[in-house]
Amino acid sequence: MMTVAKLTSQRICTSMVGKVGKVASASTNGTTRRLRTQSQGLASRRNVGALGLRARAAAQVRSSVVMAAGVPAELPSTTFKVRVRDESIGGDNPFKWVDVTSKELFGGKKVVLFSLPGAFTPTCSTYQLPNFEKLYDEFKAKGVDAVYCLSVNDSFVMNQWAKAQNLKNVKVIPDGSLLFTNAMGMNVQKDNHGFGQRSWRYAVVADDMKIVQTFIEPGKCENGSVDDDPYGASSPENILKYLKGEEFDKGA
């Protein structure tokens, strides 16, 4: 469309034509602006909708979100609620509640502490715990005073697990409220298995509460797949390699 200025310069424009041209131009520009605005608004809503869907998906599926392990320099000072047998109580269930502190368990000793996702679970029951028990004398020969197994389970469960495993040497520690696990920075969500909050699999060698060496399984994550429970670095065989001065896998 020719502009009013060009029509005037060619001397074919009347006053009425100029007015009509302006009205038509304004109408066309207005329609164009409205269409552009509507198009931009639709695109914006689509972008917001897409972002919203992605955000909701990310919030609902935290699968394989790898997290950095932040382990303290010393074993945390916490209190464990433990069921202890006391024959003076009598009856069919002669047990009482006792508060046991980290200092009482680990203070003034060289210890191996390993933590796992749950009592009675396959890897823990088939390999890790029984092999620590089997190799206990080798740990003692390398100057280890005690070996502890910790899990986010209550004392009733841990006592029954120790009984089922026929433990004589390895001591079990219940951390049902995650006080120790949280302080170690090892708490992970395992809602994908219906576990709730649990401990990532790891082990440490500590001397008088001070952590000397860590053995953290790689890939620490929240709500991972069924395969996200690696086992190797925290095995008793690997930790013995470290204690013997051999090449070992320190994990993450």
PDB file of C-alpha atoms in Angstrom:
ATOM      1  CA  MET A   1       0.000   0.000   0.000  1.00  0.00           C
ATOM      2  CA  MET A   2       1.321   3.461  -0.891  1.00  0.00           C
ATOM      3  CA  THR A   3       1.565   6.000   1.906  1.00  0.00           C
ATOM      4  CA  VAL A   4      -0.335   9.303   2.021  1.00  0.00           C
ATOM      5  CA  ALA A   5       2.915  11.219   1.469  1.00  0.00           C
ATOM      6  CA  LYS A   6       3.622   9.370  -1.777  1.00  0.00           C
ATOM      7  CA  LEU A   7       0.083   9.882  -3.029  1.00  0.00           C
ATOM      8  CA  THR A   8       0.364  13.612  -2.368  1.00  0.00           C
ATOM      9  CA  SER A   9       3.691  13.895  -4.154  1.00  0.00           C
ATOM     10  CA  GLN A  10       2.180  12.266  -7.251  1.00  0.00           C
ATOM     11  CA  ARG A  11      -0.765  14.722  -7.168  1.00  0.00           C
ATOM     12  CA  ILE A  12      -3.443  11.961  -7.248  1.00  0.00           C
ATOM     13  CA  CYS A  13      -4.519  12.255  -3.643  1.00  0.00           C
ATOM     14  CA  THR A  14      -7.626  14.084  -2.483  1.00  0.00           C
ATOM     15  CA  SER A  15      -8.406  15.013   1.070  1.00  0.00           C
ATOM     16  CA  MET A  16     -10.972  12.219   1.305  1.00  0.00           C
ATOM     17  CA  VAL A  17      -8.581   9.623  -0.029  1.00  0.00           C
ATOM     18  CA  GLY A  18      -6.020  10.751   2.529  1.00  0.00           C
ATOM     19  CA  LYS A  19      -8.512  10.326   5.358  1.00  0.00           C
ATOM     20  CA  VAL A  20      -9.631   6.900   4.117  1.00  0.00           C
ATOM     21  CA  GLY A  21      -6.016   5.828   3.711  1.00  0.00           C
ATOM     22  CA  LYS A  22      -5.199   6.828   7.292  1.00  0.00           C
ATOM     23  CA  VAL A  23      -8.237   5.006   8.688  1.00  0.00           C
ATOM     24  CA  ALA A  24      -7.439   1.889   6.660  1.00  0.00           C
ATOM     25  CA  SER A  25      -3.786   1.998   7.737  1.00  0.00           C
ATOM     26  CA  ALA A  26      -4.709   2.442  11.405  1.00  0.00           C
ATOM     27  CA  SER A  27      -7.233  -0.387  11.165  1.00  0.00           C
ATOM     28  CA  THR A  28      -4.674  -2.677   9.530  1.00  0.00           C
ATOM     29  CA  ASN A  29      -1.963  -1.814  12.063  1.00  0.00           C
ATOM     30  CA  GLY A  30      -4.386  -2.312  14.948  1.00  0.00           C
ATOM     31  CA  THR A  31      -5.418  -5.724  13.663  1.00  0.00           C
ATOM     32  CA  THR A  32      -1.774  -6.690  13.194  1.00  0.00           C
ATOM     33  CA  ARG A  33      -0.896  -5.601  16.729  1.00  0.00           C
ATOM     34  CA  ARG A  34      -3.849  -7.544  18.185  1.00  0.00           C
ATOM     35  CA  LEU A  35      -2.871 -10.682  16.282  1.00  0.00           C
ATOM     36  CA  ARG A  36       0.749 -10.285  17.345  1.00  0.00           C
ATOM     37  CA  THR A  37      -0.275  -9.805  20.992  1.00  0.00           C
ATOM     38  CA  GLN A  38      -2.586 -12.823  20.896  1.00  0.00           C
ATOM     39  CA  SER A  39       0.151 -14.939  19.305  1.00  0.00           C
ATOM     40  CA  GLN A  40       2.714 -13.824  21.901  1.00  0.00           C
ATOM     41  CA  GLY A  41       0.263 -14.505  24.728  1.00  0.00           C
ATOM     42  CA  LEU A  42      -0.441 -18.019  23.419  1.00  0.00           C
ATOM     43  CA  ALA A  43       3.277 -18.745  23.064  1.00  0.00           C
ATOM     44  CA  SER A  44       3.914 -17.428  26.575  1.00  0.00           C
ATOM     45  CA  ARG A  45       1.162 -19.602  28.029  1.00  0.00           C
ATOM     46  CA  ARG A  46       2.566 -22.614  26.194  1.00  0.00           C
ATOM     47  CA  ASN A  47       6.061 -21.922  27.558  1.00  0.00           C
ATOM     48  CA  VAL A  48       4.753 -21.492  31.102  1.00  0.00           C
ATOM     49  CA  GLY A  49       2.722 -24.686  30.733  1.00  0.00           C
ATOM     50  CA  ALA A  50       5.745 -26.615  29.509  1.00  0.00           C
ATOM     51  CA  LEU A  51       7.913 -25.265  32.305  1.00  0.00           C
ATOM     52  CA  GLY A  52       5.236 -26.134  34.839  1.00  0.00           C
ATOM     53  CA  LEU A  53       5.007 -29.699  33.583  1.00  0.00           C
ATOM     54  CA  ARG A  54       8.791 -30.076  33.689  1.00  0.00           C
ATOM     55  CA  ALA A  55       8.917 -28.649  37.211  1.00  0.00           C
ATOM     56  CA  ARG A  56       6.182 -31.001  38.419  1.00  0.00           C
ATOM     57  CA  ALA A  57       7.896 -33.960  36.792  1.00  0.00           C
ATOM     58  CA  ALA A  58      11.207 -33.046  38.426  1.00  0.00           C
ATOM     59  CA  ALA A  59       9.538 -32.697  41.813  1.00  0.00           C
ATOM     60  CA  GLN A  60       7.745 -36.031  41.504  1.00  0.00           C
ATOM     61  CA  VAL A  61      10.703 -38.031  40.137  1.00  0.00           C
ATOM     62  CA  ARG A  62      13.943 -37.426  42.023  1.00  0.00           C
ATOM     63  CA  SER A  63      15.483 -40.530  40.476  1.00  0.00           C
ATOM     64  CA  SER A  64      19.245 -40.839  40.303  1.00  0.00           C
ATOM     65  CA  VAL A  65      19.891 -37.360  41.696  1.00  0.00           C
ATOM     66  CA  VAL A  66      23.532 -37.811  42.614  1.00  0.00           C
ATOM     67  CA  MET A  67      24.538 -35.979  45.783  1.00  0.00           C
ATOM     68  CA  ALA A  68      27.939 -35.060  47.105  1.00  0.00           C
ATOM     69  CA  ALA A  69      28.987 -36.868  50.250  1.00  0.00           C
ATOM     70  CA  GLY A  70      29.825 -34.548  53.120  1.00  0.00           C
ATOM     71  CA  VAL A  71      31.408 -36.644  55.852  1.00  0.00           C
ATOM     72  CA  PRO A  72      32.476 -34.982  59.122  1.00  0.00           C
ATOM     73  CA  ALA A  73      36.005 -35.268  60.493  1.00  0.00           C
ATOM     74  CA  GLU A  74      34.778 -37.148  63.578  1.00  0.00           C
ATOM     75  CA  LEU A  75      32.017 -39.615  64.291  1.00  0.00           C
ATOM     76  CA  PRO A  76      28.936 -37.665  65.444  1.00  0.00           C
ATOM     77  CA  SER A  77      28.093 -37.485  69.140  1.00  0.00           C
ATOM     78  CA  THR A  78      24.595 -38.932  69.367  1.00  0.00           C
ATOM     79  CA  THR A  79      22.564 -41.170  71.656  1.00  0.00           C
ATOM     80  CA  PHE A  80      21.192 -44.533  70.541  1.00  0.00           C
ATOM     81  CA  LYS A  81      18.067 -46.124  72.053  1.00  0.00           C
ATOM     82  CA  VAL A  82      18.954 -49.768  72.641  1.00  0.00           C
ATOM     83  CA  ARG A  83      17.058 -52.765  74.020  1.00  0.00           C
ATOM     84  CA  VAL A  84      19.350 -54.679  76.387  1.00  0.00           C
ATOM     85  CA  ARG A  85      18.686 -58.042  78.020  1.00  0.00           C
ATOM     86  CA  ASP A  86      18.408 -57.892  81.821  1.00  0.00           C
ATOM     87  CA  GLU A  87      17.680 -61.222  83.496  1.00  0.00           C
ATOM     88  CA  SER A  88      16.775 -59.474  86.749  1.00  0.00           C
ATOM     89  CA  ILE A  89      13.571 -58.321  85.096  1.00  0.00           C
ATOM     90  CA  GLY A  90      12.338 -61.910  84.709  1.00  0.00           C
ATOM     91  CA  GLY A  91       9.469 -63.074  82.552  1.00  0.00           C
ATOM     92  CA  ASP A  92       9.422 -63.953  78.873  1.00  0.00           C
ATOM     93  CA  ASN A  93      10.839 -60.638  77.674  1.00  0.00           C
ATOM     94  CA  PRO A  94      13.622 -59.571  80.066  1.00  0.00           C
ATOM     95  CA  PHE A  95      14.742 -56.483  78.150  1.00  0.00           C
ATOM     96  CA  LYS A  96      15.012 -52.819  79.086  1.00  0.00           C
ATOM     97  CA  TRP A  97      15.692 -49.572  77.267  1.00  0.00           C
ATOM     98  CA  VAL A  98      19.201 -48.168  77.634  1.00  0.00           C
ATOM     99  CA  ASP A  99      20.705 -44.960  76.228  1.00  0.00           C
ATOM    100  CA  VAL A 100      24.111 -45.600  74.659  1.00  0.00           C
ATOM    101  CA  THR A 101      26.243 -42.722  73.383  1.00  0.00           C
ATOM    102  CA  SER A 102      28.666 -42.586  70.477  1.00  0.00           C
ATOM    103  CA  LYS A 103      31.456 -41.849  72.936  1.00  0.00           C
ATOM    104  CA  GLU A 104      30.730 -45.041  74.863  1.00  0.00           C
ATOM    105  CA  LEU A 105      30.823 -47.103  71.687  1.00  0.00           C
ATOM    106  CA  PHE A 106      33.665 -45.497  69.750  1.00  0.00           C
ATOM    107  CA  GLY A 107      35.693 -43.418  72.214  1.00  0.00           C
ATOM    108  CA  GLY A 108      39.259 -44.563  72.913  1.00  0.00           C
ATOM    109  CA  LYS A 109      39.021 -47.376  70.345  1.00  0.00           C
ATOM    110  CA  LYS A 110      40.002 -48.146  66.798  1.00  0.00           C
ATOM    111  CA  VAL A 111      36.773 -49.240  65.149  1.00  0.00           C
ATOM    112  CA  VAL A 112      35.282 -50.220  61.834  1.00  0.00           C
ATOM    113  CA  LEU A 113      31.749 -48.920  61.410  1.00  0.00           C
ATOM    114  CA  PHE A 114      29.668 -49.898  58.387  1.00  0.00           C
ATOM    115  CA  SER A 115      26.187 -48.668  57.610  1.00  0.00           C
ATOM    116  CA  LEU A 116      23.659 -50.115  55.194  1.00  0.00           C
ATOM    117  CA  PRO A 117      20.131 -49.514  53.832  1.00  0.00           C
ATOM    118  CA  GLY A 118      18.269 -51.995  56.010  1.00  0.00           C
ATOM    119  CA  ALA A 119      18.295 -55.080  58.209  1.00  0.00           C
ATOM    120  CA  PHE A 120      17.270 -58.354  56.544  1.00  0.00           C
ATOM    121  CA  THR A 121      17.807 -56.904  53.039  1.00  0.00           C
ATOM    122  CA  PRO A 122      19.525 -59.198  50.479  1.00  0.00           C
ATOM    123  CA  THR A 123      23.019 -57.740  50.042  1.00  0.00           C
ATOM    124  CA  CYS A 124      23.310 -56.832  53.712  1.00  0.00           C
ATOM    125  CA  SER A 125      22.211 -60.273  54.945  1.00  0.00           C
ATOM    126  CA  THR A 126      23.868 -62.421  52.291  1.00  0.00           C
ATOM    127  CA  TYR A 127      27.272 -60.751  51.972  1.00  0.00           C
ATOM    128  CA  GLN A 128      28.127 -57.710  54.026  1.00  0.00           C
ATOM    129  CA  LEU A 129      27.157 -58.532  57.613  1.00  0.00           C
ATOM    130  CA  PRO A 130      28.036 -62.271  57.571  1.00  0.00           C
ATOM    131  CA  ASN A 131      31.403 -61.587  55.934  1.00  0.00           C
ATOM    132  CA  PHE A 132      32.313 -58.981  58.543  1.00  0.00           C
ATOM    133  CA  GLU A 133      31.497 -61.589  61.167  1.00  0.00           C
ATOM    134  CA  LYS A 134      33.504 -64.254  59.332  1.00  0.00           C
ATOM    135  CA  LEU A 135      36.559 -62.007  58.952  1.00  0.00           C
ATOM    136  CA  TYR A 136      36.380 -60.504  62.438  1.00  0.00           C
ATOM    137  CA  ASP A 137      39.607 -62.155  63.634  1.00  0.00           C
ATOM    138  CA  GLU A 138      41.504 -60.627  60.709  1.00  0.00           C
ATOM    139  CA  PHE A 139      40.272 -57.178  61.729  1.00  0.00           C
ATOM    140  CA  LYS A 140      41.399 -57.834  65.293  1.00  0.00           C
ATOM    141  CA  ALA A 141      44.813 -58.898  64.010  1.00  0.00           C
ATOM    142  CA  LYS A 142      45.165 -55.504  62.317  1.00  0.00           C
ATOM    143  CA  GLY A 143      44.512 -53.593  65.542  1.00  0.00           C
ATOM    144  CA  VAL A 144      40.754 -53.049  65.257  1.00  0.00           C
ATOM    145  CA  ASP A 145      39.088 -53.128  68.668  1.00  0.00           C
ATOM    146  CA  ALA A 146      35.464 -53.438  67.523  1.00  0.00           C
ATOM    147  CA  VAL A 147      33.318 -53.784  64.397  1.00  0.00           C
ATOM    148  CA  TYR A 148      29.875 -52.148  64.331  1.00  0.00           C
ATOM    149  CA  CYS A 149      26.956 -52.480  61.938  1.00  0.00           C
ATOM    150  CA  LEU A 150      24.530 -49.524  61.855  1.00  0.00           C
ATOM    151  CA  SER A 151      21.181 -49.286  60.112  1.00  0.00           C
ATOM    152  CA  VAL A 152      18.120 -47.023  60.153  1.00  0.00           C
ATOM    153  CA  ASN A 153      16.033 -49.593  62.007  1.00  0.00           C
ATOM    154  CA  ASP A 154      14.764 -49.794  65.578  1.00  0.00           C
ATOM    155  CA  SER A 155      16.441 -51.864  68.259  1.00  0.00           C
ATOM    156  CA  PHE A 156      13.858 -54.664  68.106  1.00  0.00           C
ATOM    157  CA  VAL A 157      14.621 -55.240  64.407  1.00  0.00           C
ATOM    158  CA  MET A 158      18.382 -54.977  64.835  1.00  0.00           C
ATOM    159  CA  ASN A 159      18.386 -57.441  67.771  1.00  0.00           C
ATOM    160  CA  GLN A 160      16.365 -59.964  65.781  1.00  0.00           C
ATOM    161  CA  TRP A 161      18.650 -59.544  62.786  1.00  0.00           C
ATOM    162  CA  ALA A 162      21.723 -60.152  64.948  1.00  0.00           C
ATOM    163  CA  LYS A 163      20.029 -63.268  66.331  1.00  0.00           C
ATOM    164  CA  ALA A 164      19.125 -64.530  62.845  1.00  0.00           C
ATOM    165  CA  GLN A 165      22.738 -63.976  61.711  1.00  0.00           C
ATOM    166  CA  ASN A 166      24.084 -65.721  64.822  1.00  0.00           C
ATOM    167  CA  LEU A 167      26.450 -62.828  65.505  1.00  0.00           C
ATOM    168  CA  LYS A 168      29.115 -63.364  68.134  1.00  0.00           C
ATOM    169  CA  ASN A 169      31.510 -60.507  67.397  1.00  0.00           C
ATOM    170  CA  VAL A 170      30.009 -57.765  65.231  1.00  0.00           C
ATOM    171  CA  LYS A 171      27.797 -55.415  67.257  1.00  0.00           C
ATOM    172  CA  VAL A 172      24.630 -53.900  65.790  1.00  0.00           C
ATOM    173  CA  ILE A 173      23.519 -50.294  66.330  1.00  0.00           C
ATOM    174  CA  PRO A 174      19.925 -49.058  65.782  1.00  0.00           C
ATOM    175  CA  ASP A 175      19.570 -45.567  64.318  1.00  0.00           C
ATOM    176  CA  GLY A 176      15.805 -45.534  63.867  1.00  0.00           C
ATOM    177  CA  SER A 177      15.499 -41.753  64.208  1.00  0.00           C
ATOM    178  CA  LEU A 178      18.442 -41.075  61.832  1.00  0.00           C
ATOM    179  CA  LEU A 179      20.272 -38.923  64.384  1.00  0.00           C
ATOM    180  CA  PHE A 180      23.637 -40.450  63.548  1.00  0.00           C
ATOM    181  CA  THR A 181      22.924 -40.941  59.832  1.00  0.00           C
ATOM    182  CA  ASN A 182      21.830 -37.327  59.364  1.00  0.00           C
ATOM    183  CA  ALA A 183      24.920 -36.059  61.194  1.00  0.00           C
ATOM    184  CA  MET A 184      27.096 -38.198  58.910  1.00  0.00           C
ATOM    185  CA  GLY A 185      25.443 -36.683  55.840  1.00  0.00           C
ATOM    186  CA  MET A 186      24.405 -40.153  54.660  1.00  0.00           C
ATOM    187  CA  ASN A 187      20.599 -39.851  54.752  1.00  0.00           C
ATOM    188  CA  VAL A 188      18.858 -40.720  51.472  1.00  0.00           C
ATOM    189  CA  GLN A 189      15.222 -41.092  50.430  1.00  0.00           C
ATOM    190  CA  LYS A 190      14.240 -44.578  49.265  1.00  0.00           C
ATOM    191  CA  ASP A 191      10.520 -44.015  48.755  1.00  0.00           C
ATOM    192  CA  ASN A 192      10.787 -45.880  45.456  1.00  0.00           C
ATOM    193  CA  HIS A 193      11.107 -49.069  47.539  1.00  0.00           C
ATOM    194  CA  GLY A 194       8.729 -47.930  50.289  1.00  0.00           C
ATOM    195  CA  PHE A 195      11.698 -47.598  52.665  1.00  0.00           C
ATOM    196  CA  GLY A 196      11.343 -43.899  53.424  1.00  0.00           C
ATOM    197  CA  GLN A 197      14.554 -42.398  54.808  1.00  0.00           C
ATOM    198  CA  ARG A 198      17.533 -44.719  55.009  1.00  0.00           C
ATOM    199  CA  SER A 199      21.314 -44.693  55.119  1.00  0.00           C
ATOM    200  CA  TRP A 200      23.472 -44.826  52.025  1.00  0.00           C
ATOM    201  CA  ARG A 201      25.875 -47.770  52.149  1.00  0.00           C
ATOM    202  CA  TYR A 202      29.284 -46.783  53.517  1.00  0.00           C
ATOM    203  CA  ALA A 203      31.968 -47.710  56.037  1.00  0.00           C
ATOM    204  CA  VAL A 204      34.637 -45.877  58.006  1.00  0.00           C
ATOM    205  CA  VAL A 205      37.712 -46.666  60.029  1.00  0.00           C
ATOM    206  CA  ALA A 206      37.845 -44.393  63.070  1.00  0.00           C
ATOM    207  CA  ASP A 207      40.360 -43.985  65.884  1.00  0.00           C
ATOM    208  CA  ASP A 208      39.027 -42.462  69.113  1.00  0.00           C
ATOM    209  CA  MET A 209      36.069 -40.917  67.211  1.00  0.00           C
ATOM    210  CA  LYS A 210      38.295 -39.416  64.505  1.00  0.00           C
ATOM    211  CA  ILE A 211      37.517 -40.714  61.013  1.00  0.00           C
ATOM    212  CA  VAL A 212      40.732 -42.043  59.502  1.00  0.00           C
ATOM    213  CA  GLN A 213      39.413 -43.482  56.230  1.00  0.00           C
ATOM    214  CA  THR A 214      36.045 -43.570  54.469  1.00  0.00           C
ATOM    215  CA  PHE A 215      34.646 -46.212  52.121  1.00  0.00           C
ATOM    216  CA  ILE A 216      31.545 -44.676  50.526  1.00  0.00           C
ATOM    217  CA  GLU A 217      29.779 -46.522  47.746  1.00  0.00           C
ATOM    218  CA  PRO A 218      29.623 -44.371  44.582  1.00  0.00           C
ATOM    219  CA  GLY A 219      26.479 -42.842  43.095  1.00  0.00           C
ATOM    220  CA  LYS A 220      24.810 -41.663  46.308  1.00  0.00           C
ATOM    221  CA  CYS A 221      21.327 -40.659  45.199  1.00  0.00           C
ATOM    222  CA  GLU A 222      17.698 -40.194  46.143  1.00  0.00           C
ATOM    223  CA  ASN A 223      15.031 -42.641  44.971  1.00  0.00           C
ATOM    224  CA  GLY A 224      17.271 -44.345  42.468  1.00  0.00           C
ATOM    225  CA  SER A 225      16.491 -47.393  40.375  1.00  0.00           C
ATOM    226  CA  VAL A 226      16.525 -50.950  41.676  1.00  0.00           C
ATOM    227  CA  ASP A 227      20.231 -51.070  40.817  1.00  0.00           C
ATOM    228  CA  ASP A 228      21.206 -48.007  42.853  1.00  0.00           C
ATOM    229  CA  ASP A 229      22.650 -49.919  45.810  1.00  0.00           C
ATOM    230  CA  PRO A 230      26.275 -50.571  44.843  1.00  0.00           C
ATOM    231  CA  TYR A 231      28.418 -52.795  47.019  1.00  0.00           C
ATOM    232  CA  GLY A 232      32.181 -53.078  46.884  1.00  0.00           C
ATOM    233  CA  ALA A 233      34.051 -50.252  48.563  1.00  0.00           C
ATOM    234  CA  SER A 234      32.385 -50.916  51.938  1.00  0.00           C
ATOM    235  CA  SER A 235      32.962 -54.680  51.840  1.00  0.00           C
ATOM    236  CA  PRO A 236      35.056 -56.228  54.631  1.00  0.00           C
ATOM    237  CA  GLU A 237      37.476 -57.642  52.069  1.00  0.00           C
ATOM    238  CA  ASN A 238      38.207 -54.165  50.699  1.00  0.00           C
ATOM    239  CA  ILE A 239      38.618 -52.574  54.142  1.00  0.00           C
ATOM    240  CA  LEU A 240      41.053 -55.313  55.120  1.00  0.00           C
ATOM    241  CA  LYS A 241      43.128 -54.418  52.060  1.00  0.00           C
ATOM    242  CA  TYR A 242      43.400 -50.874  53.430  1.00  0.00           C
ATOM    243  CA  LEU A 243      44.357 -52.108  56.902  1.00  0.00           C
ATOM    244  CA  LYS A 244      47.009 -54.390  55.392  1.00  0.00           C
ATOM    245  CA  GLY A 245      48.522 -51.544  53.377  1.00  0.00           C
ATOM    246  CA  GLU A 246      47.412 -53.006  50.059  1.00  0.00           C
ATOM    247  CA  GLU A 247      45.754 -51.236  47.153  1.00  0.00           C
ATOM    248  CA  PHE A 248      42.095 -50.653  47.975  1.00  0.00           C
ATOM    249  CA  ASP A 249      38.958 -48.978  46.692  1.00  0.00           C
ATOM    250  CA  LYS A 250      38.092 -45.894  48.755  1.00  0.00           C
ATOM    251  CA  GLY A 251      34.831 -45.414  46.864  1.00  0.00           C
ATOM    252  CA  ALA A 252      33.267 -42.001  46.348  1.00  0.00           C
TER     253      ALA A 252
END
